[in-house]
Amino acid sequence: TLEDPLDALRRTLLEAVLPRLDPGLPPGVVKVTFVHGTADGITPIARIHELAEEVGAAVIETSDVHLSYAARSAGVIREQIASA
């Protein structure tokens, strides 16, 4: 069977990325922000919020589709990250 893309992302985050982040942070404390478009037809925004809750991440929602975040919403994304 094919693996759910979010399960693959979750596995990558938990097994590969998180252990290598800032060693000055207490174990289990990592700042992660997911940027996701509400018009994305690949992964529903609800699944992104579920994953974010599991790993303690923030979510920035845009009105974009899967590949248009950087082109259409870069300014909004920068502003929201800067104000976090």
Short mmCIF file of N, CA and C in Angstrom, two decimals:
data_model
loop_
_atom_site.label_atom_id
_atom_site.label_comp_id
_atom_site.label_asym_id
_atom_site.label_seq_id
_atom_site.Cartn_x
_atom_site.Cartn_y
_atom_site.Cartn_z
N THR A 1 0.83 -1.19 0.00
CA THR A 1 0.00 0.00 0.00
C THR A 1 0.88 1.26 0.00
N LEU A 2 0.33 2.32 -0.53
CA LEU A 2 1.05 3.60 -0.56
C LEU A 2 0.94 4.28 0.80
N GLU A 3 2.02 4.92 1.19
CA GLU A 3 2.04 5.64 2.46
C GLU A 3 1.36 6.99 2.31
N ASP A 4 0.55 7.36 3.28
CA ASP A 4 -0.08 8.68 3.32
C ASP A 4 1.04 9.72 3.33
N PRO A 5 0.97 10.75 2.45
CA PRO A 5 2.04 11.76 2.42
C PRO A 5 2.28 12.43 3.77
N LEU A 6 1.24 12.65 4.55
CA LEU A 6 1.45 13.26 5.86
C LEU A 6 2.11 12.31 6.84
N ASP A 7 1.85 11.02 6.69
CA ASP A 7 2.55 10.06 7.54
C ASP A 7 4.04 10.07 7.22
N ALA A 8 4.35 10.18 5.93
CA ALA A 8 5.76 10.27 5.53
C ALA A 8 6.39 11.54 6.07
N LEU A 9 5.66 12.65 6.01
CA LEU A 9 6.17 13.92 6.54
C LEU A 9 6.36 13.82 8.05
N ARG A 10 5.39 13.25 8.74
CA ARG A 10 5.48 13.08 10.19
C ARG A 10 6.71 12.25 10.55
N ARG A 11 6.92 11.14 9.83
CA ARG A 11 8.06 10.28 10.10
C ARG A 11 9.37 11.03 9.86
N THR A 12 9.41 11.80 8.78
CA THR A 12 10.62 12.57 8.48
C THR A 12 10.90 13.59 9.58
N LEU A 13 9.86 14.30 10.00
CA LEU A 13 10.04 15.29 11.07
C LEU A 13 10.52 14.65 12.36
N LEU A 14 9.84 13.60 12.76
CA LEU A 14 10.13 13.02 14.06
C LEU A 14 11.43 12.24 14.09
N GLU A 15 11.78 11.58 12.99
CA GLU A 15 12.97 10.73 12.99
C GLU A 15 14.23 11.42 12.49
N ALA A 16 14.08 12.35 11.57
CA ALA A 16 15.27 12.92 10.93
C ALA A 16 15.53 14.37 11.31
N VAL A 17 14.52 15.19 11.27
CA VAL A 17 14.73 16.62 11.44
C VAL A 17 14.80 17.05 12.89
N LEU A 18 13.83 16.68 13.69
CA LEU A 18 13.75 17.17 15.05
C LEU A 18 14.99 16.90 15.90
N PRO A 19 15.58 15.71 15.86
CA PRO A 19 16.76 15.49 16.71
C PRO A 19 17.95 16.37 16.37
N ARG A 20 18.00 16.93 15.15
CA ARG A 20 19.16 17.72 14.73
C ARG A 20 18.99 19.21 14.95
N LEU A 21 17.84 19.64 15.39
CA LEU A 21 17.62 21.07 15.56
C LEU A 21 18.35 21.60 16.79
N ASP A 22 18.25 22.87 17.02
CA ASP A 22 18.98 23.60 18.05
C ASP A 22 19.23 22.78 19.32
N PRO A 23 20.50 22.44 19.58
CA PRO A 23 20.81 21.63 20.76
C PRO A 23 20.59 22.39 22.07
N GLY A 24 20.40 23.72 22.01
CA GLY A 24 20.17 24.50 23.20
C GLY A 24 18.74 24.42 23.71
N LEU A 25 17.84 23.89 22.89
CA LEU A 25 16.46 23.75 23.31
C LEU A 25 16.28 22.51 24.17
N PRO A 26 15.41 22.58 25.15
CA PRO A 26 15.14 21.37 25.94
C PRO A 26 14.60 20.26 25.03
N PRO A 27 14.78 19.01 25.40
CA PRO A 27 14.27 17.92 24.56
C PRO A 27 12.77 18.08 24.30
N GLY A 28 12.39 17.87 23.06
CA GLY A 28 10.98 17.96 22.69
C GLY A 28 10.47 19.35 22.42
N VAL A 29 11.32 20.37 22.52
CA VAL A 29 10.87 21.75 22.27
C VAL A 29 11.51 22.22 20.96
N VAL A 30 10.68 22.38 19.95
CA VAL A 30 11.16 22.80 18.64
C VAL A 30 10.13 23.74 18.04
N LYS A 31 10.58 24.84 17.46
CA LYS A 31 9.67 25.75 16.77
C LYS A 31 9.53 25.30 15.33
N VAL A 32 8.33 24.94 14.96
CA VAL A 32 8.04 24.50 13.59
C VAL A 32 6.80 25.26 13.14
N THR A 33 6.81 25.73 11.90
CA THR A 33 5.65 26.39 11.31
C THR A 33 5.36 25.75 9.97
N PHE A 34 4.13 25.30 9.79
CA PHE A 34 3.69 24.78 8.50
C PHE A 34 2.98 25.90 7.77
N VAL A 35 3.30 26.06 6.49
CA VAL A 35 2.60 27.01 5.62
C VAL A 35 1.80 26.16 4.64
N HIS A 36 0.50 26.43 4.60
CA HIS A 36 -0.35 25.58 3.76
C HIS A 36 -1.51 26.38 3.21
N GLY A 37 -1.88 26.09 1.98
CA GLY A 37 -2.97 26.80 1.33
C GLY A 37 -4.31 26.13 1.50
N THR A 38 -5.33 26.92 1.75
CA THR A 38 -6.67 26.37 1.91
C THR A 38 -7.24 25.85 0.59
N ALA A 39 -6.67 26.29 -0.54
CA ALA A 39 -7.11 25.80 -1.84
C ALA A 39 -6.28 24.62 -2.32
N ASP A 40 -5.40 24.11 -1.48
CA ASP A 40 -4.56 22.97 -1.83
C ASP A 40 -5.43 21.73 -1.99
N GLY A 41 -5.42 21.16 -3.17
CA GLY A 41 -6.22 19.96 -3.43
C GLY A 41 -5.52 18.67 -3.08
N ILE A 42 -4.28 18.75 -2.65
CA ILE A 42 -3.52 17.54 -2.33
C ILE A 42 -3.70 17.12 -0.88
N THR A 43 -3.55 18.06 0.04
CA THR A 43 -3.69 17.75 1.46
C THR A 43 -4.66 18.75 2.08
N PRO A 44 -5.74 18.27 2.66
CA PRO A 44 -6.71 19.19 3.28
C PRO A 44 -6.08 19.94 4.46
N ILE A 45 -6.49 21.18 4.64
CA ILE A 45 -5.95 22.02 5.71
C ILE A 45 -6.19 21.37 7.08
N ALA A 46 -7.28 20.64 7.22
CA ALA A 46 -7.56 19.97 8.50
C ALA A 46 -6.45 18.97 8.86
N ARG A 47 -5.90 18.28 7.86
CA ARG A 47 -4.81 17.32 8.13
C ARG A 47 -3.55 18.06 8.57
N ILE A 48 -3.31 19.23 8.00
CA ILE A 48 -2.15 20.02 8.40
C ILE A 48 -2.29 20.45 9.85
N HIS A 49 -3.49 20.87 10.23
CA HIS A 49 -3.73 21.26 11.63
C HIS A 49 -3.57 20.07 12.57
N GLU A 50 -4.00 18.89 12.15
CA GLU A 50 -3.83 17.68 12.97
C GLU A 50 -2.35 17.40 13.19
N LEU A 51 -1.58 17.42 12.11
CA LEU A 51 -0.14 17.17 12.22
C LEU A 51 0.53 18.23 13.08
N ALA A 52 0.15 19.48 12.88
CA ALA A 52 0.73 20.57 13.67
C ALA A 52 0.46 20.36 15.16
N GLU A 53 -0.73 19.94 15.48
CA GLU A 53 -1.06 19.69 16.89
C GLU A 53 -0.21 18.55 17.45
N GLU A 54 0.00 17.51 16.66
CA GLU A 54 0.80 16.37 17.11
C GLU A 54 2.24 16.75 17.43
N VAL A 55 2.82 17.66 16.64
CA VAL A 55 4.23 18.01 16.84
C VAL A 55 4.43 19.37 17.49
N GLY A 56 3.34 20.03 17.87
CA GLY A 56 3.44 21.33 18.53
C GLY A 56 3.83 22.45 17.59
N ALA A 57 3.40 22.36 16.35
CA ALA A 57 3.77 23.36 15.34
C ALA A 57 2.67 24.41 15.18
N ALA A 58 3.06 25.54 14.63
CA ALA A 58 2.11 26.57 14.25
C ALA A 58 1.71 26.34 12.79
N VAL A 59 0.59 26.92 12.39
CA VAL A 59 0.14 26.82 11.00
C VAL A 59 -0.14 28.22 10.48
N ILE A 60 0.41 28.52 9.33
CA ILE A 60 0.07 29.75 8.60
C ILE A 60 -0.75 29.31 7.41
N GLU A 61 -1.99 29.80 7.35
CA GLU A 61 -2.87 29.47 6.23
C GLU A 61 -2.82 30.59 5.19
N THR A 62 -2.77 30.18 3.94
CA THR A 62 -2.90 31.13 2.83
C THR A 62 -4.06 30.66 1.98
N SER A 63 -4.44 31.42 1.00
CA SER A 63 -5.53 31.01 0.10
C SER A 63 -4.98 30.31 -1.13
N ASP A 64 -3.74 29.90 -1.07
CA ASP A 64 -3.05 29.35 -2.24
C ASP A 64 -3.36 27.89 -2.51
N VAL A 65 -2.90 27.46 -3.70
CA VAL A 65 -2.90 26.06 -4.07
C VAL A 65 -1.53 25.48 -3.73
N HIS A 66 -1.32 24.23 -4.06
CA HIS A 66 -0.15 23.49 -3.58
C HIS A 66 1.21 24.16 -3.81
N LEU A 67 1.45 24.72 -4.97
CA LEU A 67 2.79 25.24 -5.26
C LEU A 67 2.87 26.76 -5.38
N SER A 68 1.85 27.49 -4.97
CA SER A 68 1.87 28.93 -5.22
C SER A 68 2.19 29.78 -3.99
N TYR A 69 2.53 29.16 -2.85
CA TYR A 69 2.78 29.94 -1.63
C TYR A 69 3.83 31.02 -1.82
N ALA A 70 4.97 30.64 -2.31
CA ALA A 70 6.08 31.58 -2.43
C ALA A 70 5.77 32.70 -3.42
N ALA A 71 5.13 32.38 -4.51
CA ALA A 71 4.85 33.38 -5.54
C ALA A 71 3.73 34.33 -5.14
N ARG A 72 2.71 33.82 -4.46
CA ARG A 72 1.53 34.65 -4.17
C ARG A 72 1.49 35.21 -2.76
N SER A 73 2.10 34.54 -1.80
CA SER A 73 1.89 34.92 -0.40
C SER A 73 3.17 35.15 0.39
N ALA A 74 4.28 35.36 -0.27
CA ALA A 74 5.56 35.50 0.44
C ALA A 74 5.52 36.61 1.48
N GLY A 75 4.96 37.76 1.15
CA GLY A 75 4.92 38.87 2.09
C GLY A 75 4.10 38.55 3.33
N VAL A 76 2.94 37.97 3.14
CA VAL A 76 2.07 37.60 4.26
C VAL A 76 2.76 36.56 5.14
N ILE A 77 3.39 35.60 4.52
CA ILE A 77 4.09 34.54 5.27
C ILE A 77 5.22 35.15 6.10
N ARG A 78 6.02 36.03 5.49
CA ARG A 78 7.10 36.69 6.23
C ARG A 78 6.57 37.47 7.42
N GLU A 79 5.50 38.22 7.20
CA GLU A 79 4.89 39.02 8.27
C GLU A 79 4.43 38.14 9.42
N GLN A 80 3.76 37.05 9.11
CA GLN A 80 3.24 36.18 10.16
C GLN A 80 4.34 35.48 10.92
N ILE A 81 5.39 35.08 10.25
CA ILE A 81 6.54 34.46 10.94
C ILE A 81 7.24 35.48 11.82
N ALA A 82 7.40 36.69 11.31
CA ALA A 82 8.08 37.75 12.07
C ALA A 82 7.30 38.13 13.32
N SER A 83 5.98 38.06 13.26
CA SER A 83 5.17 38.46 14.41
C SER A 83 4.92 37.32 15.38
N ALA A 84 5.38 36.13 15.07
CA ALA A 84 5.14 34.96 15.94
C ALA A 84 6.01 35.02 17.17
#
